[in-house]
Every structure is written in C-alpha cells, then in structure tokens.
PDB file of C-alpha atoms in Angstrom:
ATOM      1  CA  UNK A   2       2.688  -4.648  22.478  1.00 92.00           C
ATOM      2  CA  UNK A   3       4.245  -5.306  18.972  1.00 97.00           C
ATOM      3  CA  UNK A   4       5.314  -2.381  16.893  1.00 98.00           C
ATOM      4  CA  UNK A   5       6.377  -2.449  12.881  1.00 98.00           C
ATOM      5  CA  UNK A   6       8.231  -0.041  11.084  1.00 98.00           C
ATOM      6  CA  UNK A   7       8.708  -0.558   7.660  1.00 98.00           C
ATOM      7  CA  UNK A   8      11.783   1.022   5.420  1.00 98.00           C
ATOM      8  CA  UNK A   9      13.459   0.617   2.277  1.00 98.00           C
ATOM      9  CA  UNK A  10      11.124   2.099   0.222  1.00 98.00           C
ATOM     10  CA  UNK A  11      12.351   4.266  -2.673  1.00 98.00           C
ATOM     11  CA  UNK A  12      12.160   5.309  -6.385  1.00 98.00           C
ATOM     12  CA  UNK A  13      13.562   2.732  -8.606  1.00 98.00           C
ATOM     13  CA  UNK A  14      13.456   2.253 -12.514  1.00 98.00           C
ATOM     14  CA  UNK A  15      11.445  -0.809 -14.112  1.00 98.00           C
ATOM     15  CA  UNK A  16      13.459  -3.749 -13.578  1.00 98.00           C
ATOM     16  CA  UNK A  17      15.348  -3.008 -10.816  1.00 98.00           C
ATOM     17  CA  UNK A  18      15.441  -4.251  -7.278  1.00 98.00           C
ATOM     18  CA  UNK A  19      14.864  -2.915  -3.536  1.00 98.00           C
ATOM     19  CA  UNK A  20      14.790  -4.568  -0.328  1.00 98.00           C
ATOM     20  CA  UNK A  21      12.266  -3.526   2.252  1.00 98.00           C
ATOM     21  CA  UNK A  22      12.712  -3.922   6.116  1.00 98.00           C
ATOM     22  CA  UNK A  23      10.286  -4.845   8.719  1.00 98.00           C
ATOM     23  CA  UNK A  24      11.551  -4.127  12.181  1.00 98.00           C
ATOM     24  CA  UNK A  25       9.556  -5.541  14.818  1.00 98.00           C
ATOM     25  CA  UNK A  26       9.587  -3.468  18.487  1.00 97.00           C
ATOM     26  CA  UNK A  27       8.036  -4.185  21.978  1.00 97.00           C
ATOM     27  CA  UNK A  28       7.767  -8.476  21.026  1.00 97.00           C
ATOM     28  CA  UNK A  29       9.430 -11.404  19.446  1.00 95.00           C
ATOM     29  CA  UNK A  30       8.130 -11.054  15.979  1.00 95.00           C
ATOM     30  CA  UNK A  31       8.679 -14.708  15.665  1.00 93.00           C
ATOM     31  CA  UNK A  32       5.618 -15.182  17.777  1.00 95.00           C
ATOM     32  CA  UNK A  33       3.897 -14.370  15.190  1.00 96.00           C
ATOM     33  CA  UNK A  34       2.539 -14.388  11.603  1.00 97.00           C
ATOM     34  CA  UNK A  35       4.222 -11.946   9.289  1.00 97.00           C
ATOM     35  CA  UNK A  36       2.919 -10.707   6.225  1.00 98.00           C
ATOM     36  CA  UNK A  37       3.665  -7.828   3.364  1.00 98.00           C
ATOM     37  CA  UNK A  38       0.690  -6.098   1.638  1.00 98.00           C
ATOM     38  CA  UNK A  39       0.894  -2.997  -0.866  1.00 98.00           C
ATOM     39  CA  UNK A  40      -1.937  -0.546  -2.022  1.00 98.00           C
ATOM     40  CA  UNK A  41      -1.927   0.801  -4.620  1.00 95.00           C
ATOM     41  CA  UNK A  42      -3.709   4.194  -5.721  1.00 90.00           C
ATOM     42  CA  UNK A  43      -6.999   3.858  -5.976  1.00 93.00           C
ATOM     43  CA  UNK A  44      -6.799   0.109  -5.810  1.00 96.00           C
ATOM     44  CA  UNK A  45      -7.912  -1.981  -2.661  1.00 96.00           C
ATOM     45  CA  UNK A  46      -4.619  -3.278  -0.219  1.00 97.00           C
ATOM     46  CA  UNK A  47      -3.082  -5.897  -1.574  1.00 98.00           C
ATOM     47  CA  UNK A  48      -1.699  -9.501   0.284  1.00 98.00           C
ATOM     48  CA  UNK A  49       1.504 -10.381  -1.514  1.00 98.00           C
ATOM     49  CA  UNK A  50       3.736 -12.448   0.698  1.00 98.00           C
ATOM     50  CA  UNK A  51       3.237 -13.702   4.049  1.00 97.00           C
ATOM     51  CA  UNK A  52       4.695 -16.705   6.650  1.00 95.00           C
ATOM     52  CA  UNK A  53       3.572 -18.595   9.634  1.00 92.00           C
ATOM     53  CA  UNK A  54       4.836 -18.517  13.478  1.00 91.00           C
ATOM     54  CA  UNK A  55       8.145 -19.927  13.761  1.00 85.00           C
ATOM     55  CA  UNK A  56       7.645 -22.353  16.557  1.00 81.00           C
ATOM     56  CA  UNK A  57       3.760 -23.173  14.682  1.00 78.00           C
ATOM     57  CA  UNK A  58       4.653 -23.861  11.622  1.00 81.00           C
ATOM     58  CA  UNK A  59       6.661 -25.454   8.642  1.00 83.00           C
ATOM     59  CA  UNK A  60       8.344 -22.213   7.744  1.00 84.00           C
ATOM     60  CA  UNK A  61       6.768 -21.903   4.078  1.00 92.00           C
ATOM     61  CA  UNK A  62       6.072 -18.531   2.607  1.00 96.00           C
ATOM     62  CA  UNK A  63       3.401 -17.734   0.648  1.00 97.00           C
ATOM     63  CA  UNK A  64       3.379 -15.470  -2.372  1.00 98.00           C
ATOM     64  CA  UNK A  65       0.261 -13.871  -4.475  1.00 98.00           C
ATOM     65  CA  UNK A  66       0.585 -14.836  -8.553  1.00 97.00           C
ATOM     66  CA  UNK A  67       1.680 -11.590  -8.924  1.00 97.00           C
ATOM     67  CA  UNK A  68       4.616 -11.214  -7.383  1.00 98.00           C
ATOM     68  CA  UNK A  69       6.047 -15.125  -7.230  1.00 98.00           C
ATOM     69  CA  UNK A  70       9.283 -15.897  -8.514  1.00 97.00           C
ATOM     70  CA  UNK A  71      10.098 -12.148  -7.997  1.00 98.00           C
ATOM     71  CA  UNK A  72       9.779 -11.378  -4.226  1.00 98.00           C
ATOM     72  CA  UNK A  73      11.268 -13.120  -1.634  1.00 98.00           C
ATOM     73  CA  UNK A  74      10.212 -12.363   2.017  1.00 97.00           C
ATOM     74  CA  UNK A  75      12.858 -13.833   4.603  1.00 96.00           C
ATOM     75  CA  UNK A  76      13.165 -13.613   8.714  1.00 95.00           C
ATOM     76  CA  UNK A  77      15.834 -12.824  10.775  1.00 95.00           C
ATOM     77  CA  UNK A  78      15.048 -13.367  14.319  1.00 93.00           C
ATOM     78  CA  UNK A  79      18.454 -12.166  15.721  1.00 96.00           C
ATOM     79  CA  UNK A  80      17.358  -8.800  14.134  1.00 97.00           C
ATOM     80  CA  UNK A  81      13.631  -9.342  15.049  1.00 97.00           C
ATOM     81  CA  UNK A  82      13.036  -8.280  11.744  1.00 98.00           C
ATOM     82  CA  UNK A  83      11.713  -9.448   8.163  1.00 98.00           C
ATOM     83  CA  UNK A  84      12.530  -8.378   4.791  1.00 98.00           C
ATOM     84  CA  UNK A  85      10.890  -8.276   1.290  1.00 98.00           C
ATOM     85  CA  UNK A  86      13.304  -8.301  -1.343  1.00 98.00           C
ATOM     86  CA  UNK A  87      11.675  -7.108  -4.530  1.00 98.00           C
ATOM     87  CA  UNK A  88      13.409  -7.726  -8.255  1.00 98.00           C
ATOM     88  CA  UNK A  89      12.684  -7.379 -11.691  1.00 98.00           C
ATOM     89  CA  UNK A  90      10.102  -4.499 -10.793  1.00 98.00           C
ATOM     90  CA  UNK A  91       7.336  -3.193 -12.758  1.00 98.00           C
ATOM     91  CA  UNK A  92       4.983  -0.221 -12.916  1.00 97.00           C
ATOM     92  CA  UNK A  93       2.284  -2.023 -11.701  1.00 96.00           C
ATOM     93  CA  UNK A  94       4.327  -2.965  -8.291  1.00 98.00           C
ATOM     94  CA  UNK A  95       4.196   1.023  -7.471  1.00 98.00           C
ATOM     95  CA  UNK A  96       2.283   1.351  -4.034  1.00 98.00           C
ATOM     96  CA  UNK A  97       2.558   2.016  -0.392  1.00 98.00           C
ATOM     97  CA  UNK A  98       4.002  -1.720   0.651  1.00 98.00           C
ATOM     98  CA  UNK A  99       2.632  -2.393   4.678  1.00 98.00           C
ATOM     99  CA  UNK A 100       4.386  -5.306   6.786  1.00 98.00           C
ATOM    100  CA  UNK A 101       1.237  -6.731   9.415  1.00 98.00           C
ATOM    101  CA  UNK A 102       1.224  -9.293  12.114  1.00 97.00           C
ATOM    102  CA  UNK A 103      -1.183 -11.563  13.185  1.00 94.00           C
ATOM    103  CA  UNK A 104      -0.894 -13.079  16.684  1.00 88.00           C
ATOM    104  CA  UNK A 105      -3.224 -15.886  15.729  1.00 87.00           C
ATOM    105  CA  UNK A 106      -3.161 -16.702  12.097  1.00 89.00           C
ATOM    106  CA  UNK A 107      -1.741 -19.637  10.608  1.00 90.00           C
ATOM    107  CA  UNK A 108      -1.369 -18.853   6.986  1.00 93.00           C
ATOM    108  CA  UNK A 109      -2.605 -21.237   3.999  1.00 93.00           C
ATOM    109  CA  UNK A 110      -1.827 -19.046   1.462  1.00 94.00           C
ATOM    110  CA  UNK A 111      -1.423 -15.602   0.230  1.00 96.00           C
ATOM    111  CA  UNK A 112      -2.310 -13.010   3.017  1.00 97.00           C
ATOM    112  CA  UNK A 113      -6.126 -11.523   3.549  1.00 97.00           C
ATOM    113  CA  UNK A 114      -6.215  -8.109   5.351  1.00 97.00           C
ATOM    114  CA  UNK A 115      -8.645  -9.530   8.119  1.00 96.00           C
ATOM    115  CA  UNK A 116      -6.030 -12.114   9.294  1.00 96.00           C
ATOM    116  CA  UNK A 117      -4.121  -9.652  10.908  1.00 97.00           C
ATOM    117  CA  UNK A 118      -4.158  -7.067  13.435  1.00 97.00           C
ATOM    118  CA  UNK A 119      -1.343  -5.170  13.980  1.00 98.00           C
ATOM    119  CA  UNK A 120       0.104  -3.409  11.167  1.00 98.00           C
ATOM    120  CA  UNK A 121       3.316  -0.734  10.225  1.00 98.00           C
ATOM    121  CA  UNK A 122       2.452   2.842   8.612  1.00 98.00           C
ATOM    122  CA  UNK A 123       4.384   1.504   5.493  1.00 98.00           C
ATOM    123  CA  UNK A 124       6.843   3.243   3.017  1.00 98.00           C
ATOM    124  CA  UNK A 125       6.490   4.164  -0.274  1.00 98.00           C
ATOM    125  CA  UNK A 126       7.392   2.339  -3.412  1.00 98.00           C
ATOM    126  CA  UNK A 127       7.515   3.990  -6.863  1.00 98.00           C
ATOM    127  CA  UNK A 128       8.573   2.220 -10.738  1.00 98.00           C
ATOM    128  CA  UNK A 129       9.095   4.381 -13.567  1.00 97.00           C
ATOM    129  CA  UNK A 130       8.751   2.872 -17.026  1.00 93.00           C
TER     130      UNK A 130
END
C-alpha cells in the first residue's frame, strides 16, 4: 500500500523560493499518477501541478494558470520521490500544499481532487508580504 509524506514546507518572504518533497513508501511511486494540491484557508483544495505514470505516459506535467512558469514538479525514481519546487512566491501561494496519487488516472491537465485516492497529510506553506 502506497504511503506519501510530504516536507519542505516553511515560512518564506514574498518572492522567495522552497522546494517541497514527496516521498513515496510501501510502492513504486512511478506506478502511478502524481499530483500537488494546496488549500488554502477557507478556500476549497486546490490542483496545481500533476504528471502521468511513467511507463503510461509521455512524461508531461501539468500546471494550473496560477502557478505556471513558477513551479516546477520533477520525479526521481531512484529516490521514489517527487518534488515541487516553488519560486517567485506570493501571498496568495500560502496554504497547506498535499502531494496525492492516483493508481488509475491518466492526467489531461491540471489535477481534480476526485482523480486520486491516496493522499500525504501535507506541510505547511506560509508568504509574508
């Protein structure tokens, strides 16, 4: 049974960078679908960046409008983990930031909560203006 834990979470001023971890446990995390989402307080849970099976698909990460050209998610199978690497951060990006799996999705574009099932207790990221 797959397990996430997410880390790298942090207090960091507006237009600075962090890089979150996803460490999968108990499976190949390359079996499957791999997405970030964040919530926000008092907002609904956000899809912001997400990729496809390695051995199913092209490779090609998705990205909401609202965090392209800033995030980059990545893989590193040897380490059975992904990453989110966030720059140039805002106020706005403040939230609890979730990695998820989905044993049967095959993304077409950003992430929707219902596409996957298994998910990590996230960690905690916080902008000051």
């Amino acid at each position: 049974q797959l397990q996430l834990a997410e880390s790298g979470g942090g207090l960091v001023q507006s237009g600075g960078s962090l890089k979150l971890s996803c460490a999968g446990s108990g499976a190949t995390l390359g079996y499957y679908a791999v997405a970030w989402f964040r919530e926000a307080p008092r907002k609904e849970r956000e899809g912001i960046s997400c990729t496809g099976e390695i051995d199913r698909t092209d490779g090609r990460i998705y990205y909401s409008d609202s965090v392209l050209g800033r995030f980059t998610m990545s893989r590193d199978s040897a380490k059975n983990t992904v990453y989110l690497q966030m720059n140039n951060l805002r106020p706005e990006d403040t939230g609890v930031y979730y990695c998820a799996a989905g044993g049967t999705t095959i993304p077409r574009g950003p992430p929707k909560v219902y596409e996957y099932e298994i998910w990590g207790r996230g960690t905690q990221v916080t902008v000051s203006s």
